[in-house]
Short mmCIF file of C-alpha atoms and ligand atoms in Angstrom, two decimals:
data_model
loop_
_atom_site.label_atom_id
_atom_site.label_comp_id
_atom_site.label_asym_id
_atom_site.label_seq_id
_atom_site.Cartn_x
_atom_site.Cartn_y
_atom_site.Cartn_z
CA MET A 23 95.71 79.95 127.59
CA ASN A 24 95.48 76.80 129.65
CA ASN A 25 93.44 73.92 128.46
CA PRO A 26 93.29 70.69 130.44
CA SER A 27 92.65 68.77 127.20
CA SER A 28 95.76 70.21 125.54
CA SER A 29 98.58 67.68 125.20
CA PRO A 30 101.96 67.66 123.43
CA THR A 31 100.18 66.18 120.40
CA THR A 32 97.50 68.91 120.31
CA PRO A 33 98.17 70.97 117.20
CA LEU A 34 98.95 74.64 117.71
CA LEU A 35 96.22 75.45 115.21
CA ALA A 36 93.24 73.35 114.15
CA VAL A 37 90.91 74.68 111.46
CA ASP A 38 87.72 72.67 111.15
CA ARG A 39 85.29 73.01 108.21
CA LEU A 40 85.76 76.76 108.11
CA ALA A 41 83.33 78.63 105.87
CA VAL A 42 83.21 82.37 105.10
CA ASP A 43 80.65 84.34 103.07
CA TYR A 44 80.95 87.81 101.57
CA GLY A 45 77.94 90.09 101.45
CA LEU A 46 77.68 91.80 98.07
CA LYS A 47 74.70 94.03 97.20
CA GLY A 48 72.52 92.27 99.74
CA VAL A 49 73.49 88.79 98.56
CA SER A 50 75.60 86.36 100.59
CA LEU A 51 78.25 84.69 98.44
CA PRO A 52 80.35 81.71 99.56
CA ALA A 53 84.05 82.66 99.65
CA ILE A 54 85.51 79.55 101.33
CA ARG A 55 84.01 76.21 102.24
CA ASP A 56 85.08 73.18 104.27
CA VAL A 57 88.59 74.40 104.96
CA THR A 58 90.09 71.88 107.37
CA PHE A 59 93.71 71.49 108.41
CA GLU A 60 96.06 71.36 111.39
CA LEU A 61 99.39 73.05 111.97
CA HIS A 62 101.97 72.19 114.63
CA SER A 63 104.56 74.48 116.23
CA GLY A 64 107.64 75.03 114.12
CA LYS A 65 105.92 73.93 110.90
CA ALA A 66 105.20 76.00 107.82
CA VAL A 67 102.35 75.58 105.41
CA ALA A 68 101.84 77.54 102.21
CA LEU A 69 98.37 78.46 101.00
CA VAL A 70 98.68 78.70 97.25
CA GLY A 71 96.23 79.67 94.53
CA GLU A 72 95.24 82.31 92.03
CA SER A 73 93.33 85.46 92.99
CA GLY A 74 89.93 84.56 94.41
CA SER A 75 91.03 81.09 95.50
CA GLY A 76 90.26 81.87 99.15
CA LYS A 77 93.80 81.74 100.53
CA THR A 78 93.79 85.26 101.98
CA THR A 79 90.21 84.87 103.26
CA THR A 80 91.24 81.66 105.04
CA ALA A 81 94.25 83.29 106.68
CA MET A 82 92.44 86.50 107.65
CA ALA A 83 89.57 84.46 109.15
CA ILE A 84 92.10 82.59 111.32
CA ALA A 85 93.57 85.92 112.46
CA GLY A 86 90.09 87.39 113.07
CA LEU A 87 90.81 90.11 110.52
CA LEU A 88 88.10 89.62 107.93
CA SER A 89 86.79 92.68 106.13
CA PRO A 90 83.49 94.14 107.42
CA ASN A 91 81.44 92.61 104.58
CA ALA A 92 82.65 89.09 105.40
CA ALA A 93 81.13 86.72 107.93
CA ILE A 94 82.05 83.32 109.34
CA SER A 95 79.24 81.05 108.16
CA GLY A 96 80.48 77.74 109.52
CA GLY A 97 83.23 75.80 111.22
CA GLU A 98 85.67 76.77 113.95
CA VAL A 99 89.33 77.50 114.70
CA ARG A 100 91.13 76.14 117.76
CA TYR A 101 94.41 77.45 119.12
CA ARG A 102 96.25 75.04 121.45
CA GLY A 103 92.98 73.09 121.70
CA ASN A 104 90.81 76.10 122.60
CA ARG A 105 88.17 77.50 120.30
CA ILE A 106 89.00 81.11 119.45
CA PRO A 107 86.29 83.73 118.80
CA ILE A 108 87.22 84.54 115.19
CA ASP A 109 83.78 86.05 114.55
CA ASP A 110 84.02 88.52 117.46
CA ASP A 111 86.37 91.44 116.85
CA ALA A 112 86.53 92.59 120.48
CA ALA A 113 87.04 89.07 121.85
CA MET A 114 89.83 88.47 119.32
CA ARG A 115 91.89 91.46 120.50
CA PRO A 116 93.82 89.57 123.20
CA HIS A 117 94.80 86.91 120.61
CA ARG A 118 96.12 89.25 117.96
CA TRP A 119 99.85 89.96 118.18
CA ARG A 120 100.29 87.64 121.20
CA ASP A 121 99.11 84.33 119.69
CA THR A 122 98.86 85.15 116.00
CA SER A 123 100.36 88.02 114.06
CA VAL A 124 100.39 88.97 110.40
CA ILE A 125 103.17 90.19 108.11
CA PHE A 126 101.33 92.24 105.52
CA GLN A 127 102.46 92.75 101.96
CA GLY A 128 103.61 96.16 100.78
CA ALA A 129 105.46 97.43 103.85
CA MET A 130 105.43 101.01 102.55
CA ASN A 131 101.63 101.05 102.86
CA ALA A 132 101.50 99.12 106.13
CA LEU A 133 104.06 101.24 108.02
CA ASN A 134 103.28 104.71 109.36
CA PRO A 135 105.33 107.12 107.18
CA VAL A 136 105.70 109.76 109.92
CA GLN A 137 106.90 107.53 112.76
CA ARG A 138 110.39 106.19 113.34
CA VAL A 139 110.46 102.42 112.77
CA SER A 140 111.68 101.64 116.30
CA ASN A 141 108.60 103.40 117.72
CA GLN A 142 106.35 101.40 115.43
CA ILE A 143 107.88 98.13 116.59
CA ALA A 144 107.69 99.23 120.24
CA GLU A 145 104.00 100.14 120.01
CA PRO A 146 102.52 96.60 120.24
CA CYS A 147 104.91 95.81 123.13
CA ILE A 148 103.45 98.75 125.08
CA LEU A 149 99.82 98.16 124.12
CA LYS A 150 99.70 94.36 124.24
CA LEU A 151 102.42 93.41 126.73
CA GLY A 152 102.14 96.44 129.01
CA MET A 153 105.86 97.22 128.67
CA SER A 154 107.24 100.64 129.61
CA ARG A 155 108.32 102.89 126.71
CA LYS A 156 112.00 102.31 127.64
CA ALA A 157 111.70 98.51 127.79
CA ALA A 158 109.65 98.45 124.60
CA THR A 159 112.27 100.52 122.78
CA GLU A 160 114.99 98.14 123.95
CA ARG A 161 112.88 95.23 122.69
CA ALA A 162 112.44 97.02 119.34
CA MET A 163 116.23 97.32 119.04
CA GLU A 164 116.68 93.60 119.80
CA LEU A 165 114.05 92.73 117.21
CA LEU A 166 115.73 94.88 114.58
CA GLU A 167 119.01 93.03 115.19
CA LEU A 168 117.11 89.72 115.05
CA VAL A 169 115.86 90.51 111.55
CA GLY A 170 119.28 91.66 110.35
CA ILE A 171 119.01 95.46 110.72
CA SER A 172 121.43 97.31 112.96
CA ALA A 173 119.71 98.82 116.00
CA GLU A 174 120.76 102.39 115.05
CA ARG A 175 118.56 102.17 111.95
CA GLY A 176 115.58 102.16 114.31
CA ALA A 177 115.71 105.96 114.23
CA ALA A 178 114.93 105.93 110.50
CA TYR A 179 111.57 106.71 108.95
CA PRO A 180 110.16 104.08 106.54
CA HIS A 181 111.03 106.09 103.40
CA GLU A 182 114.71 106.11 104.48
CA LEU A 183 114.90 102.30 104.25
CA SER A 184 115.05 100.01 101.22
CA GLY A 185 112.07 97.80 100.32
CA GLY A 186 113.80 94.74 101.79
CA MET A 187 114.61 96.56 105.04
CA ARG A 188 111.02 97.77 105.36
CA GLN A 189 109.80 94.20 104.97
CA ARG A 190 112.28 93.14 107.69
CA VAL A 191 110.75 95.85 109.91
CA MET A 192 107.33 94.33 109.24
CA ILE A 193 108.67 90.94 110.33
CA ALA A 194 110.16 92.49 113.48
CA MET A 195 106.76 94.04 114.28
CA ALA A 196 105.01 90.72 113.74
CA LEU A 197 107.40 89.10 116.24
CA ALA A 198 107.11 91.89 118.84
CA CYS A 199 104.74 90.05 121.21
CA ASN A 200 106.28 86.58 120.81
CA PRO A 201 103.43 84.98 118.83
CA SER A 202 103.52 81.23 118.16
CA LEU A 203 101.82 81.60 114.78
CA VAL A 204 102.79 84.07 112.07
CA ILE A 205 100.80 84.59 108.89
CA GLY A 206 102.78 85.98 105.95
CA ASP A 207 100.39 87.59 103.47
CA GLU A 208 102.42 87.59 100.23
CA PRO A 209 105.35 89.05 102.24
CA THR A 210 107.74 89.09 99.29
CA THR A 211 105.43 90.12 96.44
CA ALA A 212 106.67 93.69 96.10
CA LEU A 213 110.37 92.74 96.26
CA ASP A 214 112.97 91.94 93.61
CA VAL A 215 114.03 88.28 93.36
CA ILE A 216 117.26 88.67 95.34
CA THR A 217 115.57 90.50 98.22
CA GLN A 218 112.71 88.01 98.05
CA ALA A 219 115.16 85.13 98.52
CA GLN A 220 116.77 86.94 101.49
CA ILE A 221 113.39 87.52 103.18
CA LEU A 222 112.33 83.89 102.67
CA LYS A 223 115.66 82.73 104.11
CA LEU A 224 115.16 85.03 107.10
CA LEU A 225 111.65 83.67 107.71
CA ALA A 226 112.97 80.09 107.56
CA GLU A 227 115.77 80.92 110.05
CA LEU A 228 113.40 82.67 112.46
CA ARG A 229 110.94 79.81 112.26
CA SER A 230 113.53 77.30 113.29
CA ARG A 231 115.12 79.58 115.92
CA LEU A 232 111.83 80.63 117.58
CA ASP A 233 109.82 77.41 116.90
CA LEU A 234 107.28 79.51 115.03
CA ALA A 235 104.44 78.08 112.99
CA LEU A 236 104.07 79.89 109.68
CA ILE A 237 101.20 80.19 107.23
CA LEU A 238 102.57 81.66 104.01
CA ILE A 239 100.03 83.01 101.55
CA THR A 240 101.30 83.16 98.01
CA HIS A 241 100.20 82.91 94.40
CA ASP A 242 103.76 81.94 93.47
CA LEU A 243 104.56 78.25 93.88
CA SER A 244 108.26 78.85 93.30
CA VAL A 245 108.62 80.59 96.70
CA VAL A 246 107.07 77.63 98.52
CA ALA A 247 109.91 75.17 98.03
CA GLU A 248 112.33 77.53 99.80
CA SER A 249 110.28 78.18 102.86
CA CYS A 250 107.58 75.59 103.67
CA ASP A 251 107.21 71.94 104.68
CA ARG A 252 103.73 71.59 103.35
CA VAL A 253 101.54 73.16 100.69
CA MET A 254 97.78 73.45 100.42
CA ILE A 255 96.52 74.37 96.99
CA MET A 256 93.22 76.24 96.94
CA TYR A 257 90.79 76.81 94.11
CA ALA A 258 87.49 78.68 94.21
CA GLY A 259 87.35 78.65 98.01
CA ARG A 260 88.25 75.02 98.65
CA ILE A 261 91.42 73.06 99.35
CA VAL A 262 91.99 70.90 96.26
CA GLU A 263 95.31 69.34 97.26
CA ASP A 264 97.37 69.17 100.44
CA GLY A 265 100.69 67.45 101.04
CA GLU A 266 104.40 67.72 101.70
CA VAL A 267 106.05 70.21 99.35
CA THR A 268 108.48 67.58 98.00
CA ASP A 269 105.65 65.13 97.24
CA ILE A 270 103.46 67.67 95.51
CA PHE A 271 106.30 69.03 93.40
CA ALA A 272 107.39 65.50 92.41
CA ASN A 273 103.91 64.06 91.99
CA PRO A 274 101.05 66.57 91.82
CA MET A 275 97.78 64.62 91.83
CA HIS A 276 95.14 67.28 91.18
CA PRO A 277 95.05 68.54 87.57
CA TYR A 278 95.17 72.14 88.83
CA SER A 279 98.28 71.45 90.95
CA ARG A 280 99.92 69.77 87.98
CA MET A 281 99.19 72.74 85.72
CA LEU A 282 100.39 75.21 88.37
CA ILE A 283 103.69 73.36 88.67
CA GLU A 284 104.05 73.14 84.90
CA SER A 285 103.60 76.90 84.77
CA ILE A 286 106.89 77.41 86.66
CA PRO A 287 109.90 77.67 84.32
CA ASP A 288 112.37 74.88 85.19
CA PRO A 289 115.52 75.11 83.04
CA GLN A 290 117.01 72.01 84.73
CA ARG A 291 114.16 69.90 83.32
CA GLY A 292 114.26 71.68 79.98
CA ARG A 293 111.16 73.78 80.76
CA ARG A 294 112.24 77.31 79.98
CA MET A 295 108.92 78.71 78.87
CA VAL A 296 106.07 79.60 81.21
CA ARG A 297 103.04 77.42 80.38
CA SER A 298 99.90 79.27 81.37
CA ILE A 299 96.65 77.70 82.54
CA PRO A 300 93.90 78.43 79.99
CA GLY A 301 90.83 80.34 81.13
CA ASP A 302 90.19 82.28 84.33
CA PRO A 303 89.21 81.18 87.82
CA PRO A 304 85.50 81.64 88.58
CA THR A 305 84.45 84.77 90.42
CA LEU A 306 82.43 84.71 93.63
CA GLN A 307 79.27 85.42 91.64
CA ASN A 308 79.67 82.67 89.06
CA ARG A 309 80.94 79.55 90.78
CA PRO A 310 79.96 76.63 88.52
CA SER A 311 78.12 73.54 89.70
CA GLY A 312 80.20 70.45 90.52
CA CYS A 313 83.97 70.91 90.39
CA ALA A 314 84.81 74.60 90.06
CA PHE A 315 87.88 73.75 87.95
CA ARG A 316 85.98 71.77 85.32
CA HIS A 317 85.96 74.48 82.60
CA ARG A 318 89.77 74.55 82.64
CA CYS A 319 90.45 70.90 83.33
CA PRO A 320 91.69 68.61 80.54
CA SER A 321 90.44 65.54 82.47
CA ALA A 322 86.86 66.71 83.19
CA MET A 323 84.20 63.96 83.15
CA PRO A 324 80.38 64.15 83.26
CA VAL A 325 80.34 63.69 87.06
CA CYS A 326 82.51 66.81 87.41
CA ALA A 327 79.59 68.98 86.21
CA THR A 328 77.23 67.82 88.94
CA ASP A 329 79.14 66.70 92.05
CA ILE A 330 81.60 68.70 94.15
CA PRO A 331 84.56 66.36 94.74
CA SER A 332 85.30 65.62 98.40
CA LEU A 333 88.75 66.11 99.86
CA VAL A 334 89.94 62.54 100.42
CA SER A 335 93.11 61.11 101.94
CA THR A 336 95.74 59.71 99.61
CA ARG A 337 99.07 58.08 100.31
CA GLN A 338 100.75 61.50 100.08
CA GLY A 339 98.14 63.84 101.60
CA ARG A 340 94.67 64.88 100.50
CA VAL A 341 93.10 65.62 97.12
CA ALA A 342 89.65 66.74 95.93
CA CYS A 343 89.12 65.40 92.40
CA HIS A 344 86.78 62.78 90.93
CA LEU A 345 89.76 61.08 89.32
CA TYR A 346 90.57 59.81 92.81
CA SER A 347 87.10 58.88 94.02
CA SER A 348 86.53 55.28 95.14
CA THR A 349 85.03 54.41 91.74
CA ASN A 350 88.27 55.47 90.10
CA GLU A 351 90.65 53.47 92.28
CA GLU A 352 92.47 52.22 89.23
CA MET A 353 93.38 55.79 88.41
CA VAL A 354 94.56 56.33 91.96
CA SER A 355 96.91 53.39 91.64
CA GLN A 356 98.26 54.79 88.40
CA ASN A 357 98.48 58.24 89.98
CA VAL A 358 97.08 59.98 86.92
FE1 SF4 B 425 89.08 67.87 86.63
FE2 SF4 B 425 86.90 66.58 87.36
FE3 SF4 B 425 89.06 66.46 88.87
FE4 SF4 B 425 87.66 68.71 88.71
S1 SF4 B 425 86.99 66.78 89.59
S2 SF4 B 425 89.84 68.53 88.63
S3 SF4 B 425 87.03 68.67 86.57
S4 SF4 B 425 88.83 65.65 86.80
#
């Protein structure tokens, strides 16, 4: 897409105050609110949070792949400076695969069990790029090699491949139409730790080789350090902290980020036990007033029960917590 206003500094993706609601038994429930961020080519951001935090809803809204009971209720998404029609399934078709593609979790469910994997990779090349069957099959073979599978294995059916190989096939499919943005929806969840590390390494290599932008959805903070530059932590449908991975790991500002990081075993720092976060995240139906984290937060104050904290800039990114509001500047300087 050409856009006269697009310049080298225009982000590949700009998400502006995105809001999504889910319809449940005739009631509209807010799933995400005020999600705002930018992503440049070649950069990777992780969306992290527990179930129900809104990370998958955010990513699927960007890809125009929300479930039928979900609706965009505010905000917009721009790709290379152009607004994209994320609320219009038919209008989004030209964007899917070519601009943005998704690596889904659980490759065994996502792949067609009765089709050879090379045919499955070739399919989007035929449908979206108008390639001939022969050229698309050649492209499928190249893509298999790119993700570390020998081209001959393209004749295999999904059940004949290991879990790691199937996930590599999913990555090859996602790359089939040369997208600039890839969304990884928990792409390593179903894999053992060694295969998980191999897939994350592969994604990092491909990102640098193809100048891809990556949005990695995960509930597991430990995979973020390996594969992303930046992390956005979500809770109850809002971004609560955003910053460089190294900064957030070294100095988490939001109480939820701090507790998430403390829940990762770190033998080097003498933390061998997993420390869990007490309580459960709120469901869509029972979001509390004020800060949604207040029932689990050891630092909650009276204002937290009434006012939703705004996402404000800090010296290392953005944070949404009353500890860092202008009236608590002293706390900001102490970085509590
Ligand atoms: Fe805790 Fe209040 Fe900050 Fe929420 S706003 S995280 S309850 S201190």
